Amino acid sequence: MTDQIILSNARLVMEREIVTGSLVIRDGLIAEIDTGAQVPAGAIDCGGDLVSPGLIELHTDNLERHLSPRPGVDWPHEAAILAHDGELAACGITTVFDALRVGSIKSPTGMGYKPYARALASEIHALRAGGHLRISHHLHLRAEMCSQTLSDELDGFGPEDRVGLVSLMDHTPGQRQFVDVGKFRQYIQGKYGLEDKVFDAYVAELKELQATFGPRHEAAAVAAAARFGAALASHDDTNAAHVAQSAAHGVAIAEFPTTKEAAQACRAAGIAVMMGAPNIVRGGSHSGNVAAADLARDGLLDVLSSDYVPAALLTAAVQLAQMTGDLPKALATVTSAPARAVGLEDRGRIVPGLRADLVRLRMVGKTARPVSVWSLGQRVA
């Protein structure tokens, strides 16, 4: 007998409207959609709750938080991956691109870090192959230009690794995210407690690395994305020149442009603009860059990412809806828009034939609470 679930008396969040109706899930896919509030025998009565496509997360540091819950702590990896997976499912996220850093530094300042992405990717793949993960996992390789080992680390991955996104990251102090070196000082010294002398040496080291390896690493990352069949993303574009360079590389997504000028240039170049959901929730950037809400008001925001707070993805989308009065368009920033940006045409919308990745939402005041979450038709939270 075919497995079937019917969700009835729901407010279905379609791409452009909300429709009261029901949907049939069969063999992991959305099979049928009907309108009306009727509840057939055996159906789940959603009681007028919203039913949205499952959320799609393209850039999250959350796995690293589980791997290293305190400085110097290396948590057991299987436990960390499973906890990360469960947390995302509980937040309504049904597809995640796990962000793994590629590119490492051997540093005399003590601020270096070792390669880890290849081994961790294999652990994620093993759990996925064993059927232990609740949601759909892909890889997002964060290619650090300012490093010593990026090219070699990229060579360790292939098309079979489900790398769906490669981002060009350059965190050299004095440009992009940290144009204001004072903000970089505040962040690094606040996080690691460095003395001024050690911090200054670290900044000089990063600048030297960028000058030595930056161009060749950028070329290697662009080539690797093509080899993987992955979408390419820029990171922290600040001005029109940065965006022009991104466009020349074939970048599809601009992660966290820092200025309105850069966002406008992205729009003109046909590059999707991704902003951090915490930026929306907090009312501004923690780095002093452009506010995501301002870009949204100007029609310059396409995709949201939870970045470092998984629950922020849904919270920010609902806040956008409250700002604009358009819930379907706001939820598209965390469903259909990210799916299209990385070429996943089988999810992100409530359409017959697509994956039954769904989240039932109930409003608690101005906050949406995930009541139930399904991934490929299986309830996962």
Coordinates of C-alpha atoms in Angstrom, one line a residue:
M1 CA 0.0 0.0 0.0
T2 CA 1.3 3.5 -0.9
D3 CA 2.2 5.6 2.1
Q4 CA -0.1 8.6 2.2
I5 CA -0.6 11.6 4.5
I6 CA -3.3 14.2 4.1
L7 CA -2.9 17.7 5.7
S8 CA -6.3 19.4 5.7
N9 CA -7.9 22.6 6.8
A10 CA -4.6 24.4 6.4
R11 CA -3.6 27.8 5.1
L12 CA -1.2 26.8 2.4
V13 CA 1.6 29.3 1.7
M14 CA 1.9 29.3 -2.1
E15 CA 4.3 31.4 -4.0
R16 CA 2.0 34.4 -4.3
E17 CA -0.9 33.8 -2.1
I18 CA -2.3 31.9 0.9
V19 CA -5.0 29.4 0.1
T20 CA -7.2 27.5 2.6
G21 CA -7.0 23.9 1.5
S22 CA -5.4 20.4 1.9
L23 CA -2.6 18.5 0.3
V24 CA -1.8 14.9 -0.1
I25 CA 1.7 13.5 0.5
R26 CA 2.4 10.3 -1.3
D27 CA 5.7 8.5 -1.5
G28 CA 7.6 11.5 -0.2
L29 CA 6.2 13.9 -2.7
I30 CA 3.3 16.4 -2.9
A31 CA 0.7 14.5 -4.8
E32 CA -2.4 16.6 -4.8
I33 CA -3.6 20.0 -3.7
D34 CA -7.3 20.9 -3.0
T35 CA -9.0 24.0 -1.8
G36 CA -11.5 24.3 1.0
A37 CA -11.6 23.6 4.8
Q38 CA -13.0 20.1 4.6
V39 CA -11.3 17.4 6.6
P40 CA -11.5 13.9 5.1
A41 CA -11.5 10.8 7.2
G42 CA -8.0 9.9 8.3
A43 CA -6.6 13.4 7.5
I44 CA -4.6 15.6 9.9
D45 CA -6.7 18.6 10.8
C46 CA -4.3 21.6 10.8
G47 CA -7.0 23.8 12.4
G48 CA -6.2 26.7 10.2
D49 CA -2.5 26.6 10.8
L50 CA -0.1 27.8 8.1
V51 CA 1.6 25.1 6.0
S52 CA 4.7 26.4 4.3
P53 CA 7.5 24.7 2.2
G54 CA 10.3 23.6 4.5
L55 CA 13.0 26.3 5.0
I56 CA 16.2 26.1 3.0
E57 CA 19.4 27.2 4.7
L58 CA 22.4 28.1 2.5
H59 CA 24.9 29.5 5.0
T60 CA 25.1 28.4 8.6
D61 CA 28.0 28.2 11.1
N62 CA 25.8 26.2 13.4
L63 CA 27.6 22.9 12.9
E64 CA 30.9 24.5 13.9
R65 CA 29.2 25.7 17.1
H66 CA 28.3 22.1 18.0
L67 CA 31.7 20.8 17.1
S68 CA 33.4 23.3 19.3
P69 CA 31.0 24.5 22.0
R70 CA 33.9 26.1 23.9
P71 CA 37.3 27.3 22.8
G72 CA 39.6 24.3 22.6
V73 CA 36.8 21.8 23.0
D74 CA 36.5 19.2 20.2
W75 CA 33.1 17.6 20.7
P76 CA 32.5 14.0 19.4
H77 CA 31.7 14.6 15.7
E78 CA 28.8 12.2 15.2
A79 CA 27.0 13.6 18.3
A80 CA 27.6 17.1 17.0
I81 CA 26.3 16.4 13.5
L82 CA 23.2 14.7 14.9
A83 CA 22.5 17.5 17.3
H84 CA 22.9 20.1 14.6
D85 CA 20.6 18.1 12.3
G86 CA 18.0 17.8 15.0
E87 CA 18.1 21.5 15.9
L88 CA 17.6 22.6 12.3
A89 CA 14.7 20.2 11.9
A90 CA 13.0 21.7 15.0
C91 CA 13.4 25.2 13.5
G92 CA 11.5 24.2 10.3
I93 CA 14.7 23.8 8.2
T94 CA 14.4 20.8 5.8
T95 CA 17.4 21.5 3.6
V96 CA 20.8 22.7 4.8
F97 CA 24.1 23.6 3.1
D98 CA 26.6 22.8 5.9
A99 CA 29.2 25.5 5.8
L100 CA 32.7 24.0 6.1
R101 CA 35.9 26.2 6.0
V102 CA 38.5 25.2 3.4
G103 CA 41.8 26.9 3.6
S104 CA 44.0 26.8 6.8
I105 CA 46.8 28.8 8.4
K106 CA 50.0 27.8 10.2
S107 CA 50.6 30.9 12.3
P108 CA 53.4 31.9 14.7
T109 CA 50.9 34.1 16.6
G110 CA 48.9 31.1 17.7
M111 CA 45.9 32.1 15.7
G112 CA 46.3 29.4 13.1
Y113 CA 43.9 26.6 12.4
K114 CA 44.1 23.2 10.8
P115 CA 42.2 21.5 7.9
Y116 CA 39.1 19.7 8.9
A117 CA 36.6 20.0 6.1
R118 CA 37.4 16.8 4.2
A119 CA 37.2 14.5 7.2
L120 CA 34.1 16.1 8.5
A121 CA 32.4 15.9 5.1
S122 CA 33.0 12.2 5.1
E123 CA 31.4 11.9 8.5
I124 CA 28.3 13.8 7.3
H125 CA 28.1 11.6 4.2
A126 CA 28.3 8.4 6.3
L127 CA 25.5 9.5 8.6
R128 CA 23.4 10.4 5.6
A129 CA 24.1 7.1 3.9
G130 CA 23.1 5.3 7.0
G131 CA 19.7 7.1 7.1
H132 CA 20.5 8.8 10.4
L133 CA 19.9 12.4 9.4
R134 CA 16.5 13.9 9.5
I135 CA 16.8 16.6 6.8
S136 CA 18.6 17.0 3.5
H137 CA 22.3 17.9 3.8
H138 CA 24.5 19.4 1.1
L139 CA 27.9 21.0 1.5
H140 CA 28.9 24.7 1.3
L141 CA 32.6 25.1 1.1
R142 CA 33.7 28.5 2.5
A143 CA 36.9 29.1 0.5
E144 CA 39.3 31.3 2.5
M145 CA 41.4 33.3 0.2
C146 CA 43.6 34.5 3.1
S147 CA 45.1 31.1 3.9
Q148 CA 48.0 28.8 2.9
T149 CA 46.3 25.5 2.0
L150 CA 43.1 26.4 0.1
S151 CA 44.0 24.9 -3.3
D152 CA 45.2 21.6 -1.8
E153 CA 42.1 21.3 0.3
L154 CA 39.8 21.9 -2.6
D155 CA 41.5 19.1 -4.5
G156 CA 40.2 16.7 -1.9
F157 CA 36.6 17.1 -3.0
G158 CA 34.8 15.9 -6.1
P159 CA 31.4 16.0 -7.8
E160 CA 30.3 13.1 -5.6
D161 CA 30.5 15.1 -2.4
R162 CA 27.2 17.0 -2.8
V163 CA 29.0 20.4 -2.8
G164 CA 26.2 22.7 -3.8
L165 CA 27.8 26.1 -3.0
V166 CA 31.3 27.5 -2.9
S167 CA 31.8 31.0 -1.5
L168 CA 34.8 33.2 -2.1
M169 CA 35.7 34.5 1.3
D170 CA 38.4 37.2 2.0
H171 CA 38.5 38.3 5.6
T172 CA 41.6 40.4 5.3
P173 CA 41.4 43.3 7.7
G174 CA 40.9 46.7 6.1
Q175 CA 38.4 45.6 3.4
R176 CA 35.0 44.0 2.9
Q177 CA 33.4 43.0 6.2
F178 CA 36.2 44.6 8.2
V179 CA 36.8 47.9 6.3
D180 CA 37.0 49.3 9.8
V181 CA 40.0 47.5 11.4
G182 CA 38.7 48.7 14.7
K183 CA 35.7 46.5 14.3
F184 CA 38.0 43.6 13.5
R185 CA 40.0 44.4 16.6
Q186 CA 36.9 44.4 18.7
Y187 CA 35.7 41.1 17.3
I188 CA 39.1 39.2 17.5
Q189 CA 40.3 40.6 20.8
G190 CA 36.8 40.2 22.3
K191 CA 36.7 36.5 21.2
Y192 CA 40.3 35.4 21.9
G193 CA 41.6 38.0 24.4
L194 CA 44.7 38.9 22.3
E195 CA 47.1 41.5 23.5
D196 CA 47.6 44.5 21.2
K197 CA 51.0 43.3 20.1
V198 CA 49.8 39.8 19.1
F199 CA 46.7 41.3 17.4
D200 CA 48.9 43.7 15.3
A201 CA 51.1 40.8 14.3
Y202 CA 48.1 38.7 13.3
V203 CA 46.7 41.5 11.1
A204 CA 50.1 41.9 9.3
E205 CA 50.2 38.1 8.8
L206 CA 46.7 38.0 7.2
K207 CA 47.6 40.9 4.9
E208 CA 50.8 39.1 3.8
L209 CA 48.8 35.9 3.1
Q210 CA 46.3 37.7 1.0
A211 CA 49.0 39.4 -1.1
T212 CA 50.8 36.1 -1.6
F213 CA 48.0 33.6 -2.2
G214 CA 44.8 35.7 -2.8
P215 CA 44.7 35.7 -6.6
R216 CA 45.7 32.1 -7.1
H217 CA 43.3 30.9 -4.4
E218 CA 40.4 32.9 -6.0
A219 CA 41.1 31.2 -9.4
A220 CA 41.3 27.8 -7.8
A221 CA 37.9 28.3 -5.9
V222 CA 36.2 29.4 -9.1
A223 CA 37.5 26.4 -11.0
A224 CA 36.5 24.1 -8.2
A225 CA 32.9 25.3 -8.1
A226 CA 32.7 24.5 -11.9
R227 CA 34.2 21.1 -11.3
F228 CA 31.7 20.3 -8.5
G229 CA 28.7 21.7 -10.5
A230 CA 28.2 24.0 -7.6
A231 CA 26.8 27.5 -7.4
L232 CA 29.3 30.2 -6.7
A233 CA 28.9 32.9 -4.1
S234 CA 30.8 36.1 -3.3
H235 CA 31.1 37.3 0.3
D236 CA 30.9 40.7 1.8
D237 CA 31.0 42.7 -1.4
T238 CA 31.4 46.3 -0.5
N239 CA 31.3 48.3 -3.7
A240 CA 30.5 48.1 -7.4
A241 CA 34.0 47.0 -8.3
H242 CA 33.7 44.0 -6.0
V243 CA 30.4 43.1 -7.7
A244 CA 31.9 43.5 -11.2
Q245 CA 34.6 41.0 -10.2
S246 CA 32.0 38.6 -8.8
A247 CA 30.0 38.9 -12.0
A248 CA 33.0 38.1 -14.1
H249 CA 33.5 34.9 -12.1
G250 CA 29.9 33.8 -12.7
V251 CA 28.8 34.4 -9.1
A252 CA 25.1 33.6 -8.5
I253 CA 24.7 34.7 -4.9
A254 CA 26.1 37.6 -3.0
E255 CA 26.4 36.7 0.7
F256 CA 26.0 39.6 3.0
P257 CA 26.9 42.6 0.8
T258 CA 28.0 45.3 3.3
T259 CA 26.6 48.4 1.5
K260 CA 23.5 49.5 -0.4
E261 CA 25.8 50.3 -3.3
A262 CA 27.0 46.7 -3.5
A263 CA 23.4 45.4 -3.3
Q264 CA 22.2 47.7 -6.1
A265 CA 25.1 46.6 -8.2
C266 CA 24.2 42.9 -7.5
R267 CA 20.6 43.6 -8.6
A268 CA 21.9 45.2 -11.9
A269 CA 24.2 42.2 -12.5
G270 CA 21.5 39.6 -11.8
I271 CA 23.2 38.3 -8.7
A272 CA 20.8 37.3 -5.8
V273 CA 21.4 39.2 -2.6
M274 CA 21.6 37.1 0.6
M275 CA 21.5 38.8 4.0
G276 CA 21.7 37.4 7.5
A277 CA 18.4 36.7 9.3
P278 CA 20.0 37.9 12.6
N279 CA 20.5 41.3 11.0
I280 CA 16.7 41.5 10.5
V281 CA 16.0 40.2 14.0
R282 CA 18.5 42.5 15.8
G283 CA 17.5 45.5 13.7
G284 CA 21.0 45.9 12.1
S285 CA 24.4 44.4 11.4
H286 CA 26.6 43.5 14.4
S287 CA 29.6 44.6 12.2
G288 CA 28.2 48.0 11.5
N289 CA 27.3 47.2 7.9
V290 CA 24.1 47.9 6.0
A291 CA 20.8 46.9 7.7
A292 CA 19.1 44.0 5.9
A293 CA 15.7 45.6 6.6
D294 CA 16.7 48.7 4.7
L295 CA 17.6 46.5 1.7
A296 CA 14.3 44.7 2.0
R297 CA 12.4 48.0 2.0
D298 CA 14.3 49.0 -1.2
G299 CA 13.5 45.7 -2.9
L300 CA 17.1 44.6 -2.8
L301 CA 16.8 41.5 -0.6
D302 CA 16.3 38.0 -2.2
V303 CA 17.5 35.4 0.3
L304 CA 17.8 35.1 4.0
S305 CA 20.3 32.9 5.9
S306 CA 20.3 32.0 9.6
D307 CA 24.1 32.5 9.6
Y308 CA 24.8 31.8 13.3
V309 CA 21.2 31.4 14.8
P310 CA 19.1 28.6 13.2
A311 CA 15.9 29.9 14.7
A312 CA 16.5 33.3 13.2
L313 CA 15.6 32.1 9.7
L314 CA 11.9 31.7 10.4
T315 CA 11.7 34.6 12.9
A316 CA 13.3 37.0 10.3
A317 CA 10.9 35.9 7.5
V318 CA 7.9 36.5 9.7
Q319 CA 9.3 40.0 10.7
L320 CA 9.7 40.7 7.0
A321 CA 6.1 39.8 6.5
Q322 CA 5.0 42.1 9.3
M323 CA 7.1 44.9 7.6
T324 CA 5.7 44.4 4.1
G325 CA 2.3 42.8 4.7
D326 CA 3.2 40.0 2.2
L327 CA 3.7 36.7 4.0
P328 CA 4.2 34.6 0.8
K329 CA 6.9 36.9 -0.5
A330 CA 8.6 37.0 2.9
L331 CA 8.6 33.3 3.2
A332 CA 10.0 32.9 -0.3
T333 CA 13.2 34.4 0.9
V334 CA 13.7 31.2 3.0
T335 CA 12.1 28.7 0.6
S336 CA 11.8 29.1 -3.1
A337 CA 14.4 31.9 -3.5
P338 CA 17.3 30.0 -1.9
A339 CA 16.3 26.8 -3.8
R340 CA 16.4 28.6 -7.1
A341 CA 19.7 30.3 -6.3
V342 CA 21.5 26.9 -6.0
G343 CA 19.5 25.1 -8.7
L344 CA 17.3 22.9 -6.5
E345 CA 14.1 22.8 -8.6
D346 CA 12.6 19.9 -6.7
R347 CA 11.8 21.8 -3.5
G348 CA 10.9 25.2 -1.9
R349 CA 7.4 25.4 -3.3
I350 CA 4.0 23.7 -2.6
V351 CA 3.6 22.2 -6.1
P352 CA 2.5 18.7 -7.1
G353 CA 5.5 16.5 -7.9
L354 CA 8.0 18.4 -5.6
R355 CA 9.5 17.0 -2.4
A356 CA 7.1 17.0 0.5
D357 CA 9.4 19.2 2.6
L358 CA 6.9 21.1 4.7
V359 CA 6.4 22.9 8.0
R360 CA 3.2 23.5 9.9
L361 CA 3.3 26.9 11.6
R362 CA 1.2 28.4 14.4
M363 CA 1.5 32.0 15.3
V364 CA 2.3 32.8 19.0
G365 CA 1.8 36.5 19.1
K366 CA 4.2 37.8 16.4
T367 CA 6.3 34.7 16.4
A368 CA 5.8 31.6 14.3
R369 CA 6.2 28.2 16.0
P370 CA 6.9 25.1 14.0
V371 CA 4.3 22.6 15.1
S372 CA 5.3 19.8 12.7
V373 CA 8.0 19.3 10.1
W374 CA 8.2 16.8 7.3
S375 CA 11.2 16.0 5.1
L376 CA 10.4 13.9 2.0
G377 CA 7.0 13.1 3.6
Q378 CA 8.5 11.8 6.9
R379 CA 7.8 13.7 10.0
V380 CA 11.1 14.8 11.5
A381 CA 10.1 17.3 14.2

